[in-house]
């Protein structure tokens, strides 16, 4: 084999590459370090990097050993205190979180809320029991009740229970609540006062005026009704339709639109008795307005607690402030007197829907949105839509939310004398005891009418009617005050209009022995609207007095039945010696 410089260089390069490869393999083997150094010297390879690597590795191992020794010398405090501090900081961060994700009963996520809202299984259990009780008692009237309940907790957070919370229902006049909020938003956007559309907003909320509602929609959308000859696929219609989505866009901007439809007017409107032209095209595409209980309840929460449009909070709550036992509410029929209620009620010939914020005299606060099919149109306003009052009352009782409210007295005719509580029921005549799921305690007295002339169907002062069978409730008043008086009975087609006579039995001054002691008589039909509280009136009763309420067969045809079931007296709040005055009636300062 010949040897040349060229071959030597080639061999040198090849061997150098081989040695370099070997060095990389030996880099992490301390026991081969001296062998590698000898090879490098033989071929003149500078491998200081290997030396440094081993030195650095030795130093690193030494440092690690020293660090390990130091860690082993750490005491209990040094180990535990950092962990405790970390846990505390984490808890503080979690406690400061103001956003939560509500879920419905099927664990579907809805939207982020600027309020702390917690799913409450116990609240849901109680609410479902109250729902089932309502549907069982009124099984021939109501089959559907979807709801969302928000209950304020002492710390300011909210507990939530929902049953079909995302189910869509015909919005009816409940759509007026998002319409109102959108109108206030429009006023603020245009640099006006929040109530700049008062002339159309107030009759919309007070009188359920669909005409002024249509005017309001035209104003805030700037898209009054008009024809579109090219049809719904034309760009002109689509542009007009996008303007009509003002309410939906507003709700979507605050995360409360969901799958709701809120683009249509309520008819008859300012553009005609039924949808036509462009409005007819939209209606054919979307159908009527639809709302769901969850987004409805959340919108009420946002409005009454300034989650949106804080400068318009007082204005909006003023417009939706209602009285219990009125045509503006159904849930309110189950509230004690002196409660505050902000409500929007919507009805059809079958539906009773309501979005309500309620504050009890004791300060407990609850929001309920309920969509049902429990409308009963038998006349006698406001009881056509009163069916949801039973749901409210049972919910409050079962959640113990009435604790701290003024006292109430409930007297059932068939049970009273067994209680020995100072109240007495006196039965005169051959009354029989019947059973019904609609009776307050499942039993009641009944008897055939005795005929005679009746009075006009109105409240009046009269003398006691003789020659009739009666049941008299005598009430033991323990606390002087203003009392709301209600009656309860099962309804039936063979019942009749019955008289309830109230004698306050106010003794008056000791020297006054001749004053006329009036009796107030009310005529109530027992044919319809049973199994709920029917309001008679409110009376101021004095402690120690024994007022009476008497049901008589006088004036009832002999072919009809008179029923005596239960009465309820609930005391109004009394603050600063003012009967009926609740501390909640004084509003706190607001931003506007």
XYZ file of C-alpha atoms in Angstrom:
592
model
C 0.000 0.000 0.000
C 1.437 3.316 -1.039
C 1.369 6.187 1.366
C 0.880 9.773 0.381
C 0.054 13.047 2.010
C -3.317 12.951 0.329
C -4.058 9.497 1.700
C -2.778 10.511 5.095
C -5.051 13.520 5.203
C -7.963 11.375 4.166
C -7.150 8.793 6.805
C -6.665 11.513 9.369
C -10.017 13.052 8.598
C -11.777 9.701 8.711
C -10.128 8.735 11.959
C -10.827 12.171 13.415
C -14.494 11.823 12.551
C -14.536 8.387 14.122
C -12.866 9.665 17.278
C -15.287 12.606 17.450
C -18.190 10.222 17.197
C -16.678 8.056 19.885
C -16.134 11.103 22.060
C -19.792 11.990 21.831
C -20.638 8.496 22.994
C -18.218 8.707 25.898
C -19.228 12.177 26.932
C -21.246 10.972 29.903
C -18.993 8.110 31.047
C -16.622 9.326 33.754
C -14.610 6.111 33.930
C -13.557 6.479 30.230
C -12.429 10.084 30.545
C -8.625 9.325 30.688
C -8.829 6.948 27.711
C -10.501 9.579 25.581
C -7.882 12.158 26.540
C -5.064 9.811 25.391
C -6.723 9.217 22.042
C -7.233 12.893 21.499
C -3.610 13.612 22.250
C -2.460 10.920 19.794
C -4.340 12.492 16.915
C -3.844 16.096 18.003
C -7.515 16.749 18.569
C -8.402 19.644 20.844
C -11.225 18.333 23.026
C -11.384 20.922 25.764
C -15.181 20.787 25.417
C -15.175 17.252 26.789
C -13.090 18.305 29.759
C -15.386 21.198 30.475
C -18.415 18.967 30.136
C -17.085 16.549 32.709
C -15.995 19.310 35.052
C -19.373 21.013 34.766
C -21.113 17.695 35.302
C -19.029 17.011 38.402
C -19.720 20.481 39.738
C -23.439 20.104 39.007
C -23.596 16.784 40.818
C -21.724 18.272 43.741
C -24.058 21.262 43.861
C -27.085 18.986 43.644
C -25.792 16.943 46.561
C -25.231 20.092 48.612
C -28.702 21.388 47.698
C -30.224 18.063 48.668
C -28.450 18.227 52.011
C -29.793 21.739 52.542
C -33.327 20.603 51.677
C -33.035 17.774 54.147
C -32.061 20.313 56.795
C -35.265 22.410 56.171
C -37.536 22.385 59.213
C -41.280 21.822 59.452
C -42.093 25.546 59.335
C -39.998 26.135 56.224
C -41.872 23.346 54.461
C -45.433 24.110 55.585
C -45.581 27.918 55.673
C -45.112 28.416 51.882
C -47.843 25.859 51.227
C -50.214 27.602 53.636
C -49.515 30.975 52.023
C -50.172 29.513 48.581
C -53.490 28.030 49.723
C -54.581 31.353 51.257
C -53.720 33.300 48.113
C -55.586 30.780 45.968
C -58.666 31.009 48.198
C -58.584 34.814 48.035
C -58.424 34.750 44.254
C -61.346 32.337 44.055
C -63.315 34.447 46.520
C -62.850 37.519 44.367
C -64.212 35.857 41.252
C -67.380 37.638 40.176
C -68.170 35.561 37.142
C -69.884 32.221 37.237
C -71.350 29.875 34.631
C -74.963 28.920 35.315
C -76.279 25.600 34.101
C -79.728 24.232 33.508
C -81.041 20.994 34.972
C -79.392 19.000 32.179
C -76.005 20.644 32.855
C -76.019 22.731 29.685
C -73.889 25.841 29.961
C -75.694 29.121 29.384
C -73.637 32.319 29.639
C -71.304 34.246 31.876
C -73.048 36.480 34.390
C -71.823 39.514 36.355
C -73.425 37.929 39.433
C -72.335 34.978 41.553
C -74.892 32.269 40.771
C -74.765 28.757 42.183
C -76.830 25.758 41.139
C -78.826 24.636 44.192
C -80.110 21.058 44.094
C -82.096 21.474 47.312
C -83.848 24.542 45.917
C -84.662 22.566 42.782
C -86.096 19.686 44.826
C -88.409 22.012 46.763
C -89.418 23.851 43.591
C -90.282 20.629 41.764
C -92.401 19.510 44.737
C -94.266 22.845 44.660
C -94.712 22.501 40.912
C -96.056 18.980 41.229
C -98.492 20.021 43.949
C -99.890 22.785 41.749
C -100.291 20.455 38.768
C -101.961 17.761 40.878
C -104.473 20.121 42.522
C -105.311 21.854 39.235
C -104.900 18.789 37.033
C -107.790 19.776 34.762
C -106.419 23.277 34.201
C -102.630 23.241 33.991
C -100.225 20.642 32.596
C -97.112 22.724 31.954
C -94.926 24.834 34.232
C -91.368 25.614 33.150
C -89.463 27.854 35.519
C -86.218 29.367 36.703
C -85.846 30.520 40.308
C -83.123 32.827 41.604
C -82.943 33.148 45.385
C -80.678 35.765 46.946
C -78.449 34.394 49.690
C -77.289 36.416 52.742
C -73.840 36.992 51.242
C -75.247 38.535 48.071
C -74.829 35.517 45.812
C -77.768 33.808 44.140
C -78.962 30.213 44.240
C -80.595 28.963 41.072
C -83.048 26.179 40.271
C -84.355 25.530 36.793
C -86.915 23.201 35.268
C -86.820 23.257 31.452
C -84.961 26.536 31.738
C -84.084 26.637 28.041
C -87.545 25.605 26.767
C -89.058 28.199 24.447
C -92.623 29.448 24.961
C -94.790 32.053 23.286
C -93.518 35.263 24.853
C -96.871 37.097 24.720
C -96.652 40.383 26.675
C -93.576 39.113 28.558
C -91.698 40.435 25.522
C -92.425 43.913 26.879
C -89.611 43.481 29.420
C -86.823 43.151 26.806
C -88.611 45.794 24.720
C -88.465 48.181 27.689
C -84.777 47.491 28.364
C -83.973 47.960 24.677
C -85.860 51.262 24.616
C -83.870 52.541 27.604
C -80.672 51.410 25.893
C -81.711 53.298 22.742
C -82.352 56.468 24.754
C -78.942 56.282 26.428
C -77.165 55.503 23.143
C -78.675 58.625 21.629
C -77.609 60.847 24.512
C -81.092 61.182 26.002
C -82.538 60.515 29.437
C -83.362 56.827 30.062
C -87.073 57.675 30.024
C -87.003 59.536 26.701
C -89.625 57.144 25.261
C -91.907 57.441 28.282
C -94.941 58.409 26.189
C -95.007 54.991 24.538
C -93.209 52.880 27.150
C -95.588 53.656 30.005
C -98.824 52.606 28.246
C -96.983 49.514 27.002
C -96.268 48.488 30.601
C -99.342 49.915 32.360
C -102.088 49.100 29.867
C -100.420 46.318 27.853
C -100.988 48.555 24.831
C -99.828 46.726 21.728
C -100.367 49.899 19.678
C -97.811 51.959 21.595
C -95.561 48.890 21.686
C -95.526 48.926 17.882
C -94.635 52.622 17.887
C -91.767 51.941 20.290
C -90.416 49.138 18.073
C -90.534 51.368 14.996
C -88.631 54.115 16.820
C -85.774 52.055 18.240
C -85.276 50.014 15.049
C -85.840 52.897 12.625
C -87.582 50.313 10.459
C -91.343 50.897 10.218
C -93.356 48.356 8.284
C -93.296 48.573 4.486
C -93.757 46.335 1.424
C -90.939 44.432 -0.270
C -92.096 43.462 -3.774
C -88.918 41.465 -4.426
C -89.672 39.196 -1.487
C -87.708 38.079 1.568
C -84.592 37.201 -0.449
C -84.068 40.774 -1.622
C -81.215 42.812 -0.193
C -83.664 45.572 0.746
C -85.685 43.218 2.947
C -82.585 41.733 4.530
C -81.287 45.205 5.368
C -84.647 46.137 6.879
C -84.760 42.847 8.785
C -81.299 43.476 10.238
C -82.551 46.804 11.604
C -85.557 45.056 13.131
C -83.147 42.866 15.119
C -82.298 45.745 17.477
C -83.825 44.035 20.532
C -82.165 40.710 19.767
C -78.808 42.385 19.139
C -79.059 44.224 22.450
C -79.796 41.008 24.353
C -77.033 39.203 22.494
C -74.554 41.922 23.490
C -75.169 41.118 27.171
C -75.300 37.354 26.643
C -79.043 36.965 27.241
C -80.446 36.151 23.812
C -79.933 32.408 23.605
C -82.403 30.886 21.148
C -85.110 33.447 21.856
C -86.994 35.266 19.099
C -87.801 38.908 19.861
C -88.144 40.586 16.497
C -91.927 40.800 16.110
C -94.466 43.291 17.338
C -97.471 42.220 19.406
C -100.701 42.430 17.422
C -102.875 44.331 16.802
C -100.163 46.952 16.399
C -99.710 50.406 14.929
C -99.169 48.746 11.541
C -102.356 46.695 11.492
C -104.364 43.980 13.229
C -102.116 41.181 11.932
C -98.577 40.945 10.504
C -98.418 42.162 6.907
C -95.874 43.344 4.322
C -92.353 43.154 5.765
C -93.634 42.237 9.219
C -95.636 39.418 7.671
C -92.518 38.092 5.944
C -90.592 38.081 9.224
C -93.470 36.394 11.033
C -93.621 33.675 8.375
C -89.907 33.057 8.894
C -89.699 33.187 12.698
C -93.211 32.655 14.015
C -94.245 34.612 17.139
C -91.836 35.939 19.723
C -90.376 33.226 21.940
C -88.703 33.466 25.335
C -87.210 30.945 27.745
C -87.319 30.996 31.566
C -83.555 31.250 32.057
C -82.833 34.316 29.941
C -86.066 35.935 31.147
C -85.090 35.527 34.813
C -81.558 36.737 34.156
C -82.847 39.827 32.358
C -85.005 40.685 35.371
C -81.963 40.225 37.625
C -79.880 42.510 35.406
C -82.591 45.186 35.430
C -83.456 45.311 39.139
C -79.842 45.026 40.319
C -78.240 47.365 37.767
C -76.393 44.665 35.866
C -77.190 46.762 32.795
C -78.372 50.307 32.129
C -77.762 51.401 35.727
C -78.873 54.957 34.993
C -82.285 53.597 34.003
C -82.798 51.123 36.861
C -85.234 53.255 38.867
C -87.204 54.203 35.779
C -87.641 50.601 34.640
C -88.501 49.256 38.094
C -91.045 52.048 38.550
C -92.800 50.970 35.362
C -93.020 47.325 36.439
C -93.934 47.852 40.118
C -97.149 45.935 40.831
C -99.643 45.144 43.559
C -100.395 41.611 44.724
C -103.896 40.367 43.845
C -103.923 42.445 40.660
C -104.271 41.879 36.926
C -100.523 42.470 36.532
C -99.359 39.327 38.299
C -100.081 35.662 38.881
C -97.182 34.735 41.149
C -98.081 37.692 43.373
C -101.265 35.961 44.564
C -99.063 33.840 46.824
C -97.206 36.741 48.460
C -97.872 38.207 51.910
C -99.149 41.808 52.064
C -96.438 44.433 52.106
C -94.305 42.563 49.565
C -92.618 44.406 46.723
C -93.140 42.940 43.278
C -91.713 43.949 39.911
C -93.439 41.934 37.254
C -94.330 41.524 33.605
C -97.262 39.194 32.935
C -98.200 37.708 29.577
C -101.330 35.713 28.769
C -103.063 34.035 25.854
C -106.315 32.090 25.849
C -104.291 29.182 27.291
C -101.027 30.546 28.713
C -100.025 32.369 31.877
C -96.401 33.541 31.744
C -94.667 35.837 34.191
C -91.244 37.266 34.987
C -91.249 38.567 38.561
C -88.843 39.985 41.126
C -90.250 39.816 44.660
C -89.043 41.158 48.010
C -90.868 39.915 51.113
C -91.483 42.147 54.155
C -88.640 40.320 55.953
C -86.233 41.259 53.146
C -85.978 37.853 51.475
C -85.600 38.329 47.742
C -86.514 35.961 44.935
C -86.862 36.076 41.147
C -89.160 33.641 39.332
C -89.794 33.326 35.627
C -92.623 30.899 34.928
C -94.198 29.789 31.657
C -97.408 27.770 31.986
C -100.655 26.801 30.277
C -102.904 27.656 33.233
C -105.104 30.486 31.957
C -108.790 30.315 32.988
C -111.136 32.867 31.467
C -114.315 32.698 33.535
C -114.491 36.419 34.179
C -114.027 37.955 37.620
C -110.843 39.924 36.992
C -108.091 39.471 38.132
C -108.478 35.755 38.880
C -108.255 34.529 35.271
C -104.460 34.388 35.550
C -104.081 33.856 39.304
C -103.204 30.154 39.233
C -99.448 30.545 39.841
C -100.035 32.058 43.283
C -100.226 28.547 44.740
C -96.763 27.790 43.359
C -95.324 30.918 44.999
C -96.974 30.300 48.361
C -95.838 26.674 48.604
C -92.337 27.585 47.512
C -91.999 30.278 50.185
C -93.393 28.011 52.898
C -91.275 24.994 52.003
C -88.114 27.111 51.822
C -88.957 28.726 55.178
C -88.694 32.156 53.575
C -91.641 33.574 55.537
C -89.801 33.447 58.842
C -89.661 36.980 60.212
C -92.707 38.161 58.270
C -95.713 39.540 60.189
C -97.989 36.844 61.674
C -100.809 35.134 59.836
C -103.826 33.183 61.037
C -105.199 30.271 58.997
C -108.457 28.665 60.119
C -109.835 25.571 58.393
C -113.462 24.922 59.286
C -113.120 21.156 59.698
C -109.929 21.320 61.807
C -110.154 24.524 63.827
C -111.821 23.267 67.004
C -109.295 20.441 67.315
C -106.415 22.892 67.711
C -107.580 24.744 70.840
C -105.668 27.868 69.774
C -108.272 30.464 70.719
C -109.980 30.469 67.332
C -113.457 28.944 67.178
C -115.659 27.673 64.340
C -119.396 27.491 65.054
C -121.513 25.296 62.772
C -125.259 25.984 62.590
C -127.309 23.602 60.496
C -126.930 20.133 58.962
C -123.596 20.749 57.255
C -121.791 17.703 55.882
C -118.062 17.052 55.536
C -116.698 16.418 52.054
C -113.276 15.642 50.635
C -111.482 17.249 47.723
C -107.895 17.681 46.608
C -108.790 21.343 46.107
C -109.750 21.842 49.766
C -107.035 23.518 51.831
C -106.694 20.550 54.183
C -108.448 18.115 51.826
C -111.772 18.359 53.747
C -114.542 20.981 53.848
C -118.127 21.585 54.963
C -120.956 21.743 52.434
C -124.742 22.157 52.441
C -127.548 22.961 50.024
C -128.720 26.547 49.702
C -131.829 27.736 51.542
C -133.090 30.209 48.948
C -134.105 33.791 49.678
C -133.166 37.110 48.121
C -129.479 37.846 47.659
C -127.685 41.171 47.572
C -125.908 42.815 44.682
C -122.505 41.330 43.905
C -120.554 44.093 45.604
C -119.132 44.949 48.999
C -121.648 46.705 51.234
C -122.642 47.238 54.821
C -125.636 45.195 55.901
C -127.268 43.607 58.878
C -126.982 39.909 59.639
C -129.349 37.711 57.627
C -131.563 35.332 59.616
C -133.304 32.095 58.605
C -130.200 30.532 57.095
C -127.581 27.952 57.949
C -124.204 29.415 58.763
C -120.627 28.640 59.647
C -118.934 31.313 61.720
C -115.179 31.738 62.175
C -114.282 33.682 65.331
C -110.681 34.901 65.260
C -108.523 35.494 68.323
C -106.484 38.625 67.552
C -103.221 38.537 69.503
C -101.584 41.563 67.850
C -103.308 44.771 66.767
C -102.757 45.618 63.143
C -103.972 45.813 59.585
C -104.919 42.347 58.329
C -105.483 41.122 54.788
C -108.479 38.742 54.742
C -108.687 35.931 52.172
C -110.863 32.839 51.671
C -110.199 29.423 50.103
C -112.649 26.842 48.767
C -112.877 24.010 46.244
C -114.785 25.015 43.112
C -117.472 23.036 41.312
C -120.119 23.640 38.668
C -122.980 22.993 41.139
C -121.721 25.639 43.561
C -123.080 29.171 43.656
C -122.320 32.738 44.684
C -121.928 32.833 48.463
C -121.901 35.667 51.004
C -118.978 36.201 53.392
C -119.843 38.669 56.170
C -117.065 40.230 58.259
C -117.794 41.784 61.652
C -114.678 43.481 63.084
C -116.346 43.599 66.552
C -114.393 46.705 67.469
C -115.469 47.432 71.052
C -114.770 51.152 70.771
C -114.437 53.419 73.819
C -115.775 52.030 77.094
C -118.262 54.887 77.329
C -119.672 54.235 73.839
C -122.456 51.655 74.143
C -124.653 52.788 71.265
C -122.298 52.985 68.257
C -123.338 50.988 65.229
C -121.068 47.994 64.690
C -121.040 47.424 60.921
C -120.847 44.121 59.095
C -119.158 44.026 55.691
C -120.518 41.481 53.217
C -118.778 40.180 50.104
C -120.296 37.932 47.436
C -117.924 35.368 45.981
C -118.646 32.822 43.254
C -117.549 29.344 44.283
C -118.141 27.927 40.801
C -114.710 28.852 39.441
C -111.256 29.833 40.697
C -111.133 27.363 43.558
C -108.009 26.145 45.365
C -106.428 29.586 45.682
C -106.745 32.596 47.947
C -109.542 35.009 47.065
C -109.059 38.469 48.552
C -111.959 40.033 50.455
C -110.335 43.168 51.884
C -108.023 44.456 54.616
C -109.226 45.404 58.110
C -107.630 46.896 61.179
C -108.274 44.518 64.084
C -107.503 45.315 67.716
C -105.732 42.966 70.084
C -108.215 41.113 72.284
C -111.121 41.577 69.896
C -112.910 38.611 68.378
C -113.825 39.498 64.788
C -116.020 37.013 62.945
C -116.393 35.862 59.351
C -119.692 34.163 58.537
C -120.702 32.072 55.515
C -124.450 31.848 54.959
C -126.796 29.774 52.828
C -129.157 32.732 52.501
C -129.799 33.690 48.886
C -128.330 30.464 47.491
C -130.767 28.378 45.400
C -131.785 25.075 46.937
C -130.349 23.317 43.881
C -126.872 24.713 44.543
C -124.236 23.944 47.153
C -122.514 26.238 49.649
C -118.959 25.387 50.717
C -117.103 26.445 53.879
C -113.386 25.696 53.818
C -110.568 27.977 55.038
C -109.921 31.633 55.828
C -106.592 33.439 56.186
C -105.737 36.679 57.963
C -102.239 37.993 57.246
C -100.930 41.039 59.054
C -99.391 43.843 57.051
C -95.982 45.161 58.141
C -96.037 47.956 60.697
C -93.103 50.363 60.881
C -93.030 53.564 62.956
C -96.623 52.943 63.964
C -97.842 53.137 60.361
C -100.097 50.144 59.574
C -99.161 48.555 56.275
C -95.798 50.326 56.046
C -92.903 48.061 55.062
C -89.281 49.238 55.343
C -88.806 47.975 51.785
C -91.169 50.709 50.596
C -88.384 53.280 51.089
C -86.056 52.995 48.120
C -82.311 53.205 48.532
C -80.285 55.825 46.690
C -79.604 54.883 43.078
C -77.153 56.143 40.510
C -79.812 58.019 38.596
